[in-house]
């Protein structure tokens, strides 16, 4: 009887052990863990794309800020050049009036000269009739014009003092008027050339603004699309996060159910064993229990020594102006105040002055710097000996109207009316035609 009870006890324990070892939930949990892993991988990809979209937005916003700053510079440059153009136009009108006045004075002088010509003719005839030297009359009759007569008559020794005084006064009046007329006409021509240059600058600035506006709109469109993409990715990440959270909760619930079933089976086995033991009157078997000791992970830290950024490399006069490329605008007479310089508003001579000041070379007072002062600031050398850092001059609206800094390779950097500060090619095209061969070494 005792043997039969032991056999029954053993059979019951084996049967319960089989129940406990059956993988009732294993496949379900394994599937959910696999789905969770897939979702985590998808989230990593989505989050990587979100970061890329954020980085692109940051880049676009920085480019947009730069574009906005350049548009502000171009607006200031346009306003300043318009003011200069209006003043130049006013100067042209004033100078034109001076030319008209001089022409009136010349006309009056010509009338006086005609009267004096008649007087001198009468005097010459009287001199001849009175038996005087006929050289005076011969000079008068042999001259090709009254102006020629004045020049020739002054050389005739027989002219009476009164006539000599009239002739000298006439000669001085002629010379003075001619000089005034030449000066005013030269000034008028220079102003007209400057006005043409300023009008061209206004057209170029308007074209630059139009181009920048189009680029700014394009950047705005890109920003909007990128924002839309980022929002879509964030929504997808949120959806995946919800799926992941649901799976994690399901896995947790499934594991809890499995644990509860395991404990229930253990309890049933224990109770069956106790009943079997009582029936067999056998000593109760004590179940061995074991506890696993969890070893706390040891924290480790790696100290990383901070690295210092390398010291910036010193720039020379050839490259120091590169910071203004794409960040400046040409203003006629600009760059002569700290405000202008801070906003990147230069003309050609003020830019050269600024660039040399950055490497410790003073090219004279900033307020009075011009292409005229710069061409006398150093030693003139042959264009065949030109080297980086030399000043190069161009005939634009006037002789030596533009200046830049040679950078080598047939190129120079300067503040150009069409671009602001930029590197231009002087070995072909427009600047080759305008280069006058003047090279100054500082």
Tab-separated table of C-alpha atoms in Angstrom:
chain	number	residue	atom	x	y	z
A	1	UNK	CA	0.000	0.000	0.000
A	2	UNK	CA	2.819	2.349	0.879
A	3	UNK	CA	4.525	1.633	-2.438
A	4	UNK	CA	1.324	2.352	-4.358
A	5	UNK	CA	0.954	5.742	-2.634
A	6	UNK	CA	4.555	6.653	-3.432
A	7	UNK	CA	3.981	5.759	-7.069
A	8	UNK	CA	0.809	7.847	-7.134
A	9	UNK	CA	2.661	10.790	-5.547
A	10	UNK	CA	5.363	10.581	-8.133
A	11	UNK	CA	2.837	10.442	-10.969
A	12	UNK	CA	0.982	13.509	-9.670
A	13	UNK	CA	4.219	15.540	-9.361
A	14	UNK	CA	5.332	14.553	-12.845
A	15	UNK	CA	1.971	15.542	-14.276
A	16	UNK	CA	2.041	18.961	-12.600
A	17	UNK	CA	5.637	19.470	-13.653
A	18	UNK	CA	4.524	18.902	-17.237
A	19	UNK	CA	1.831	21.536	-16.879
A	20	UNK	CA	4.308	24.057	-15.472
A	21	UNK	CA	6.801	23.497	-18.266
A	22	UNK	CA	4.255	23.997	-21.137
A	23	UNK	CA	5.043	27.310	-23.079
A	24	UNK	CA	1.491	28.635	-22.963
A	25	UNK	CA	2.454	32.342	-23.315
A	26	UNK	CA	5.939	32.102	-24.802
A	27	UNK	CA	4.978	32.498	-28.461
A	28	UNK	CA	2.667	35.456	-27.740
A	29	UNK	CA	5.284	37.342	-25.697
A	30	UNK	CA	7.986	36.534	-28.231
A	31	UNK	CA	5.815	37.950	-31.037
A	32	UNK	CA	5.091	41.099	-29.073
A	33	UNK	CA	8.781	41.546	-28.194
A	34	UNK	CA	9.601	41.195	-31.902
A	35	UNK	CA	6.975	43.819	-32.794
A	36	UNK	CA	8.337	46.093	-30.094
A	37	UNK	CA	11.867	45.734	-31.497
A	38	UNK	CA	10.599	46.590	-35.003
A	39	UNK	CA	8.763	49.660	-33.697
A	40	UNK	CA	11.882	50.799	-31.800
A	41	UNK	CA	13.919	50.491	-35.008
A	42	UNK	CA	11.286	52.468	-36.899
A	43	UNK	CA	11.314	55.143	-34.194
A	44	UNK	CA	15.091	55.401	-34.415
A	45	UNK	CA	14.816	56.013	-38.162
A	46	UNK	CA	12.008	58.528	-37.701
A	47	UNK	CA	13.846	60.363	-34.907
A	48	UNK	CA	16.979	60.467	-37.065
A	49	UNK	CA	14.897	62.052	-39.836
A	50	UNK	CA	13.374	64.501	-37.343
A	51	UNK	CA	16.867	65.558	-36.279
A	52	UNK	CA	17.900	65.968	-39.926
A	53	UNK	CA	14.779	68.085	-40.542
A	54	UNK	CA	15.543	70.194	-37.446
A	55	UNK	CA	19.138	70.703	-38.582
A	56	UNK	CA	17.926	71.724	-42.049
A	57	UNK	CA	15.445	74.156	-40.495
A	58	UNK	CA	18.235	75.686	-38.415
A	59	UNK	CA	20.384	76.053	-41.542
A	60	UNK	CA	17.515	77.567	-43.557
A	61	UNK	CA	16.668	79.997	-40.745
A	62	UNK	CA	20.332	81.078	-40.515
A	63	UNK	CA	20.395	81.571	-44.298
A	64	UNK	CA	17.123	83.489	-44.062
A	65	UNK	CA	18.590	85.759	-41.365
A	66	UNK	CA	21.654	86.355	-43.523
A	67	UNK	CA	19.443	87.112	-46.524
A	68	UNK	CA	17.356	89.523	-44.455
A	69	UNK	CA	20.497	91.355	-43.285
A	70	UNK	CA	21.751	91.623	-46.881
A	71	UNK	CA	18.387	92.975	-48.044
A	72	UNK	CA	18.589	95.623	-45.313
A	73	UNK	CA	22.094	96.579	-46.510
A	74	UNK	CA	20.919	96.813	-50.101
A	75	UNK	CA	17.969	98.988	-49.039
A	76	UNK	CA	20.302	101.355	-47.157
A	77	UNK	CA	22.714	101.403	-50.117
A	78	UNK	CA	19.866	102.150	-52.524
A	79	UNK	CA	18.625	105.033	-50.356
A	80	UNK	CA	22.119	106.518	-49.960
A	81	UNK	CA	22.909	106.222	-53.661
A	82	UNK	CA	19.548	107.777	-54.561
A	83	UNK	CA	20.373	110.731	-52.298
A	84	UNK	CA	23.767	111.043	-53.943
A	85	UNK	CA	22.174	110.830	-57.403
A	86	UNK	CA	19.663	113.571	-56.507
A	87	UNK	CA	22.441	115.834	-55.203
A	88	UNK	CA	24.525	115.157	-58.311
A	89	UNK	CA	21.530	115.987	-60.497
A	90	UNK	CA	21.090	119.261	-58.602
A	91	UNK	CA	24.813	120.015	-59.072
A	92	UNK	CA	24.456	119.299	-62.795
A	93	UNK	CA	21.589	121.800	-63.054
A	94	UNK	CA	23.588	124.422	-61.147
A	95	UNK	CA	26.690	123.858	-63.268
A	96	UNK	CA	24.597	123.968	-66.451
A	97	UNK	CA	23.352	127.387	-65.340
A	98	UNK	CA	26.970	128.495	-64.867
A	99	UNK	CA	27.783	127.302	-68.376
A	100	UNK	CA	24.815	129.240	-69.758
A	101	UNK	CA	25.896	132.362	-67.858
A	102	UNK	CA	29.428	132.067	-69.182
A	103	UNK	CA	28.141	131.653	-72.710
A	104	UNK	CA	26.145	134.869	-72.259
A	105	UNK	CA	29.264	136.631	-70.946
A	106	UNK	CA	31.257	135.329	-73.904
A	107	UNK	CA	28.573	136.614	-76.292
A	108	UNK	CA	28.708	140.052	-74.632
A	109	UNK	CA	32.488	140.026	-74.824
A	110	UNK	CA	32.328	139.192	-78.522
A	111	UNK	CA	30.044	142.204	-79.068
A	112	UNK	CA	32.537	144.387	-77.165
A	113	UNK	CA	35.362	142.938	-79.226
A	114	UNK	CA	33.553	143.798	-82.453
A	115	UNK	CA	33.158	147.407	-81.256
A	116	UNK	CA	36.821	147.525	-80.229
A	117	UNK	CA	37.734	146.094	-83.593
A	118	UNK	CA	35.970	149.023	-85.279
A	119	UNK	CA	37.752	151.486	-82.948
A	120	UNK	CA	41.139	149.957	-83.662
A	121	UNK	CA	40.458	150.000	-87.397
A	122	UNK	CA	39.644	153.712	-87.194
A	123	UNK	CA	42.812	154.363	-85.214
A	124	UNK	CA	44.870	152.402	-87.696
A	125	UNK	CA	43.482	154.460	-90.580
A	126	UNK	CA	44.134	157.718	-88.696
A	127	UNK	CA	47.677	156.571	-87.993
A	128	UNK	CA	48.236	155.854	-91.671
A	129	UNK	CA	46.671	159.136	-92.833
A	130	UNK	CA	48.815	161.135	-90.421
A	131	UNK	CA	51.910	159.636	-91.987
A	132	UNK	CA	52.650	157.181	-89.196
A	133	UNK	CA	54.120	153.708	-89.560
A	134	UNK	CA	51.783	151.460	-91.588
A	135	UNK	CA	52.886	148.300	-89.717
A	136	UNK	CA	49.889	148.601	-87.435
A	137	UNK	CA	47.454	148.625	-90.360
A	138	UNK	CA	49.256	145.739	-92.060
A	139	UNK	CA	48.927	143.686	-88.873
A	140	UNK	CA	45.198	144.449	-88.726
A	141	UNK	CA	44.534	143.691	-92.395
A	142	UNK	CA	46.728	140.563	-92.407
A	143	UNK	CA	45.158	138.854	-89.387
A	144	UNK	CA	42.800	135.901	-89.942
A	145	UNK	CA	40.537	136.795	-87.009
A	146	UNK	CA	40.198	139.361	-84.288
A	147	UNK	CA	41.776	137.001	-81.795
A	148	UNK	CA	44.692	136.558	-84.175
A	149	UNK	CA	44.856	140.313	-84.580
A	150	UNK	CA	45.068	140.837	-80.803
A	151	UNK	CA	47.968	138.396	-80.504
A	152	UNK	CA	49.816	139.940	-83.459
A	153	UNK	CA	49.043	143.566	-82.626
A	154	UNK	CA	50.546	143.234	-79.130
A	155	UNK	CA	53.872	142.500	-80.815
A	156	UNK	CA	53.836	145.666	-82.929
A	157	UNK	CA	56.095	148.243	-81.294
A	158	UNK	CA	54.455	151.211	-82.992
A	159	UNK	CA	51.102	150.744	-81.262
A	160	UNK	CA	50.298	153.685	-79.043
A	161	UNK	CA	50.058	153.040	-75.313
A	162	UNK	CA	46.285	153.570	-75.247
A	163	UNK	CA	45.732	150.963	-77.908
A	164	UNK	CA	48.157	148.594	-76.196
A	165	UNK	CA	46.113	148.870	-72.975
A	166	UNK	CA	42.882	148.059	-74.823
A	167	UNK	CA	44.487	145.071	-76.475
A	168	UNK	CA	45.952	143.717	-73.235
A	169	UNK	CA	42.621	144.075	-71.431
A	170	UNK	CA	40.880	142.312	-74.308
A	171	UNK	CA	43.439	139.524	-74.278
A	172	UNK	CA	43.027	138.990	-70.509
A	173	UNK	CA	39.233	138.919	-70.798
A	174	UNK	CA	39.449	136.349	-73.578
A	175	UNK	CA	41.823	134.106	-71.623
A	176	UNK	CA	39.826	134.334	-68.387
A	177	UNK	CA	36.551	133.450	-70.045
A	178	UNK	CA	38.101	130.564	-71.945
A	179	UNK	CA	39.607	129.192	-68.719
A	180	UNK	CA	36.318	129.509	-66.834
A	181	UNK	CA	34.389	127.912	-69.642
A	182	UNK	CA	36.838	124.988	-69.864
A	183	UNK	CA	36.739	124.413	-66.080
A	184	UNK	CA	32.959	124.520	-65.855
A	185	UNK	CA	32.513	122.258	-68.877
A	186	UNK	CA	34.992	119.788	-67.365
A	187	UNK	CA	33.110	119.869	-64.066
A	188	UNK	CA	29.807	119.363	-65.894
A	189	UNK	CA	31.193	116.383	-67.824
A	190	UNK	CA	32.506	114.833	-64.596
A	191	UNK	CA	29.136	115.297	-62.874
A	192	UNK	CA	27.286	113.806	-65.814
A	193	UNK	CA	29.614	110.782	-65.753
A	194	UNK	CA	29.060	110.420	-61.995
A	195	UNK	CA	25.297	110.660	-62.474
A	196	UNK	CA	25.449	107.931	-65.114
A	197	UNK	CA	27.482	105.773	-62.723
A	198	UNK	CA	24.995	106.355	-59.891
A	199	UNK	CA	22.032	105.593	-62.158
A	200	UNK	CA	23.711	102.323	-63.140
A	201	UNK	CA	24.299	101.518	-59.453
A	202	UNK	CA	20.609	102.126	-58.715
A	203	UNK	CA	19.624	99.694	-61.469
A	204	UNK	CA	22.109	97.103	-60.187
A	205	UNK	CA	20.927	97.472	-56.584
A	206	UNK	CA	17.304	97.081	-57.656
A	207	UNK	CA	18.244	93.922	-59.576
A	208	UNK	CA	20.122	92.572	-56.530
A	209	UNK	CA	17.122	93.281	-54.284
A	210	UNK	CA	14.797	91.535	-56.731
A	211	UNK	CA	17.094	88.512	-56.820
A	212	UNK	CA	17.412	88.452	-53.024
A	213	UNK	CA	13.634	88.755	-52.622
A	214	UNK	CA	13.169	85.746	-54.915
A	215	UNK	CA	15.750	83.760	-52.915
A	216	UNK	CA	14.114	84.782	-49.632
A	217	UNK	CA	10.733	83.544	-50.932
A	218	UNK	CA	12.347	80.292	-52.047
A	219	UNK	CA	13.867	79.858	-48.579
A	220	UNK	CA	10.492	80.555	-46.969
A	221	UNK	CA	8.895	77.867	-49.154
A	222	UNK	CA	11.633	75.406	-48.198
A	223	UNK	CA	11.139	76.266	-44.521
A	224	UNK	CA	7.381	75.655	-44.793
A	225	UNK	CA	7.903	72.280	-46.508
A	226	UNK	CA	10.516	71.305	-43.943
A	227	UNK	CA	8.240	72.329	-41.080
A	228	UNK	CA	5.483	70.213	-42.642
A	229	UNK	CA	7.861	67.254	-42.994
A	230	UNK	CA	9.047	67.645	-39.402
A	231	UNK	CA	5.453	67.800	-38.116
A	232	UNK	CA	4.564	64.677	-40.126
A	233	UNK	CA	7.591	62.818	-38.746
A	234	UNK	CA	6.763	63.899	-35.192
A	235	UNK	CA	3.169	62.669	-35.637
A	236	UNK	CA	4.506	59.335	-36.926
A	237	UNK	CA	6.926	59.098	-34.000
A	238	UNK	CA	4.068	59.854	-31.587
A	239	UNK	CA	1.952	57.117	-33.199
A	240	UNK	CA	4.830	54.625	-32.970
A	241	UNK	CA	5.427	55.650	-29.357
A	242	UNK	CA	1.768	54.863	-28.578
A	243	UNK	CA	2.099	51.484	-30.296
A	244	UNK	CA	5.279	50.771	-28.354
A	245	UNK	CA	3.627	51.795	-25.087
A	246	UNK	CA	0.613	49.546	-25.816
A	247	UNK	CA	2.877	46.590	-26.624
A	248	UNK	CA	4.951	47.157	-23.487
A	249	UNK	CA	1.742	47.176	-21.407
A	250	UNK	CA	0.476	44.013	-23.156
A	251	UNK	CA	3.814	42.288	-22.555
A	252	UNK	CA	3.681	43.354	-18.915
A	253	UNK	CA	0.107	42.066	-18.569
A	254	UNK	CA	0.995	38.793	-20.324
A	255	UNK	CA	3.997	38.237	-18.091
A	256	UNK	CA	1.867	38.974	-15.033
A	257	UNK	CA	-0.719	36.425	-16.212
A	258	UNK	CA	2.035	33.867	-16.825
A	259	UNK	CA	3.483	34.505	-13.377
A	260	UNK	CA	0.043	34.122	-11.798
A	261	UNK	CA	-0.548	30.831	-13.648
A	262	UNK	CA	2.872	29.563	-12.610
A	263	UNK	CA	2.213	30.403	-8.980
A	264	UNK	CA	-1.240	28.783	-9.134
A	265	UNK	CA	0.298	25.613	-10.613
A	266	UNK	CA	2.983	25.584	-7.958
A	267	UNK	CA	0.362	25.986	-5.254
A	268	UNK	CA	-1.738	23.146	-6.735
A	269	UNK	CA	1.318	20.909	-6.926
A	270	UNK	CA	2.208	21.715	-3.357
A	271	UNK	CA	-1.281	20.931	-2.119
A	272	UNK	CA	-1.399	17.657	-4.107
A	273	UNK	CA	1.984	16.633	-2.729
A	274	UNK	CA	0.856	17.372	0.815
A	275	UNK	CA	-2.285	15.294	0.328
A	276	UNK	CA	-0.246	12.444	-1.160
A	277	UNK	CA	2.222	12.574	1.685
A	278	UNK	CA	-0.536	12.559	4.272
A	279	UNK	CA	-2.187	9.645	2.576
A	280	UNK	CA	1.070	7.736	2.510
A	281	UNK	CA	1.852	8.783	6.085
A	282	UNK	CA	5.244	9.720	4.810
A	283	UNK	CA	7.280	12.526	6.369
A	284	UNK	CA	6.556	15.837	4.776
A	285	UNK	CA	9.162	16.855	2.252
A	286	UNK	CA	10.527	20.219	2.673
A	287	UNK	CA	10.927	22.191	-0.478
A	288	UNK	CA	14.316	23.717	-1.041
A	289	UNK	CA	14.251	27.351	-1.868
A	290	UNK	CA	17.036	29.262	-3.335
A	291	UNK	CA	17.479	32.977	-3.723
A	292	UNK	CA	19.502	34.596	-6.419
A	293	UNK	CA	21.711	37.373	-5.422
A	294	UNK	CA	21.617	40.261	-7.830
A	295	UNK	CA	24.829	41.973	-8.218
A	296	UNK	CA	24.444	45.737	-8.547
A	297	UNK	CA	26.244	47.025	-11.592
A	298	UNK	CA	29.287	49.001	-10.762
A	299	UNK	CA	29.167	52.515	-12.014
A	300	UNK	CA	32.140	53.623	-13.980
A	301	UNK	CA	33.009	57.040	-15.253
A	302	UNK	CA	35.478	58.240	-17.832
A	303	UNK	CA	36.850	61.716	-17.329
A	304	UNK	CA	37.322	63.500	-20.612
A	305	UNK	CA	39.676	66.447	-20.564
A	306	UNK	CA	38.130	69.518	-22.219
A	307	UNK	CA	39.734	70.546	-25.471
A	308	UNK	CA	40.321	74.157	-26.256
A	309	UNK	CA	39.474	75.599	-29.672
A	310	UNK	CA	42.498	76.436	-31.806
A	311	UNK	CA	43.482	80.069	-31.917
A	312	UNK	CA	42.182	81.817	-35.044
A	313	UNK	CA	44.722	82.154	-37.807
A	314	UNK	CA	45.790	85.742	-38.498
A	315	UNK	CA	44.485	87.070	-41.800
A	316	UNK	CA	46.469	89.195	-44.217
A	317	UNK	CA	45.254	92.047	-46.355
A	318	UNK	CA	44.485	89.726	-49.285
A	319	UNK	CA	41.994	87.584	-47.352
A	320	UNK	CA	40.793	89.800	-44.512
A	321	UNK	CA	37.990	91.210	-46.641
A	322	UNK	CA	36.496	87.799	-47.456
A	323	UNK	CA	34.163	88.133	-44.457
A	324	UNK	CA	32.223	90.821	-46.348
A	325	UNK	CA	31.647	88.767	-49.508
A	326	UNK	CA	27.887	88.346	-49.762
A	327	UNK	CA	27.436	90.462	-46.602
A	328	UNK	CA	27.991	93.990	-47.926
A	329	UNK	CA	26.640	96.627	-50.282
A	330	UNK	CA	28.250	99.427	-52.307
A	331	UNK	CA	27.423	102.973	-51.186
A	332	UNK	CA	29.016	105.930	-52.989
A	333	UNK	CA	30.924	107.729	-50.206
A	334	UNK	CA	30.129	104.964	-47.707
A	335	UNK	CA	32.446	103.198	-45.245
A	336	UNK	CA	33.673	106.376	-43.561
A	337	UNK	CA	31.876	105.870	-40.247
A	338	UNK	CA	31.787	103.001	-37.767
A	339	UNK	CA	28.072	102.603	-38.419
A	340	UNK	CA	28.684	102.080	-42.151
A	341	UNK	CA	31.497	99.621	-41.487
A	342	UNK	CA	29.382	97.672	-38.980
A	343	UNK	CA	26.666	97.317	-41.620
A	344	UNK	CA	29.109	96.420	-44.418
A	345	UNK	CA	28.458	99.600	-46.435
A	346	UNK	CA	31.614	100.547	-48.388
A	347	UNK	CA	32.800	102.231	-51.527
A	348	UNK	CA	36.015	101.061	-53.203
A	349	UNK	CA	38.507	103.346	-51.420
A	350	UNK	CA	36.996	103.002	-47.922
A	351	UNK	CA	37.087	99.195	-48.260
A	352	UNK	CA	40.806	99.287	-49.162
A	353	UNK	CA	41.443	101.611	-46.186
A	354	UNK	CA	39.524	99.246	-43.859
A	355	UNK	CA	41.310	96.113	-45.149
A	356	UNK	CA	44.771	97.603	-44.569
A	357	UNK	CA	43.750	98.894	-41.126
A	358	UNK	CA	42.945	95.268	-40.160
A	359	UNK	CA	46.592	94.319	-40.676
A	360	UNK	CA	47.941	97.382	-38.868
A	361	UNK	CA	48.599	99.689	-41.846
A	362	UNK	CA	47.192	103.238	-41.708
A	363	UNK	CA	46.425	104.745	-45.125
A	364	UNK	CA	45.599	108.215	-43.794
A	365	UNK	CA	42.423	109.787	-42.358
A	366	UNK	CA	39.377	107.626	-43.086
A	367	UNK	CA	37.138	110.647	-43.682
A	368	UNK	CA	39.189	111.907	-46.622
A	369	UNK	CA	40.339	108.654	-48.218
A	370	UNK	CA	39.757	108.463	-51.978
A	371	UNK	CA	41.248	106.877	-55.065
A	372	UNK	CA	43.323	110.071	-55.438
A	373	UNK	CA	44.866	109.741	-51.955
A	374	UNK	CA	45.414	105.985	-52.352
A	375	UNK	CA	47.303	106.256	-55.630
A	376	UNK	CA	49.897	108.367	-53.803
A	377	UNK	CA	49.943	106.184	-50.654
A	378	UNK	CA	52.812	103.932	-51.716
A	379	UNK	CA	55.261	103.227	-54.511
A	380	UNK	CA	54.112	102.779	-58.087
A	381	UNK	CA	55.367	99.585	-59.715
A	382	UNK	CA	55.015	98.068	-63.161
A	383	UNK	CA	51.923	95.972	-63.776
A	384	UNK	CA	54.276	93.170	-64.890
A	385	UNK	CA	55.642	93.077	-61.307
A	386	UNK	CA	52.189	93.038	-59.679
A	387	UNK	CA	51.907	90.839	-56.583
A	388	UNK	CA	49.200	90.054	-53.988
A	389	UNK	CA	48.489	93.023	-51.705
A	390	UNK	CA	49.205	95.688	-54.369
A	391	UNK	CA	46.557	98.296	-55.119
A	392	UNK	CA	45.203	98.197	-58.680
A	393	UNK	CA	43.366	101.095	-60.333
A	394	UNK	CA	40.685	101.281	-63.022
A	395	UNK	CA	39.260	104.054	-65.191
A	396	UNK	CA	35.470	103.946	-64.660
A	397	UNK	CA	33.454	107.159	-64.504
A	398	UNK	CA	36.755	109.057	-64.284
A	399	UNK	CA	40.510	108.449	-64.397
A	400	UNK	CA	41.468	106.151	-61.479
A	401	UNK	CA	37.784	106.013	-60.551
A	402	UNK	CA	38.006	102.539	-58.957
A	403	UNK	CA	40.564	100.740	-56.762
A	404	UNK	CA	40.951	97.213	-55.410
A	405	UNK	CA	43.514	94.856	-53.824
A	406	UNK	CA	45.246	92.344	-56.080
A	407	UNK	CA	44.884	88.775	-54.758
A	408	UNK	CA	46.839	86.927	-57.456
A	409	UNK	CA	45.814	84.811	-60.419
A	410	UNK	CA	44.581	87.821	-62.374
A	411	UNK	CA	41.958	88.669	-59.728
A	412	UNK	CA	41.358	91.435	-57.199
A	413	UNK	CA	39.076	92.000	-54.213
A	414	UNK	CA	37.206	95.256	-53.852
A	415	UNK	CA	33.865	96.924	-53.208
A	416	UNK	CA	32.128	96.777	-56.598
A	417	UNK	CA	28.991	98.788	-57.319
A	418	UNK	CA	27.257	95.728	-58.804
A	419	UNK	CA	28.042	93.239	-56.015
A	420	UNK	CA	29.368	94.913	-52.897
A	421	UNK	CA	32.631	93.372	-51.677
A	422	UNK	CA	33.600	90.607	-54.101
A	423	UNK	CA	36.532	89.029	-55.924
A	424	UNK	CA	36.554	90.011	-59.609
A	425	UNK	CA	38.551	88.901	-62.640
A	426	UNK	CA	40.773	91.622	-64.125
A	427	UNK	CA	42.406	89.401	-66.733
A	428	UNK	CA	39.352	89.372	-69.022
A	429	UNK	CA	36.058	91.135	-69.646
A	430	UNK	CA	34.968	94.441	-68.129
A	431	UNK	CA	37.730	94.912	-65.560
A	432	UNK	CA	40.463	94.072	-68.061
A	433	UNK	CA	39.133	96.860	-70.286
A	434	UNK	CA	38.982	99.300	-67.363
A	435	UNK	CA	42.390	98.456	-65.800
A	436	UNK	CA	44.683	101.414	-66.550
A	437	UNK	CA	47.995	99.785	-65.552
A	438	UNK	CA	48.440	101.764	-62.331
A	439	UNK	CA	49.765	99.515	-59.535
A	440	UNK	CA	50.703	100.891	-56.100
A	441	UNK	CA	52.649	98.864	-53.552
A	442	UNK	CA	51.975	99.848	-49.917
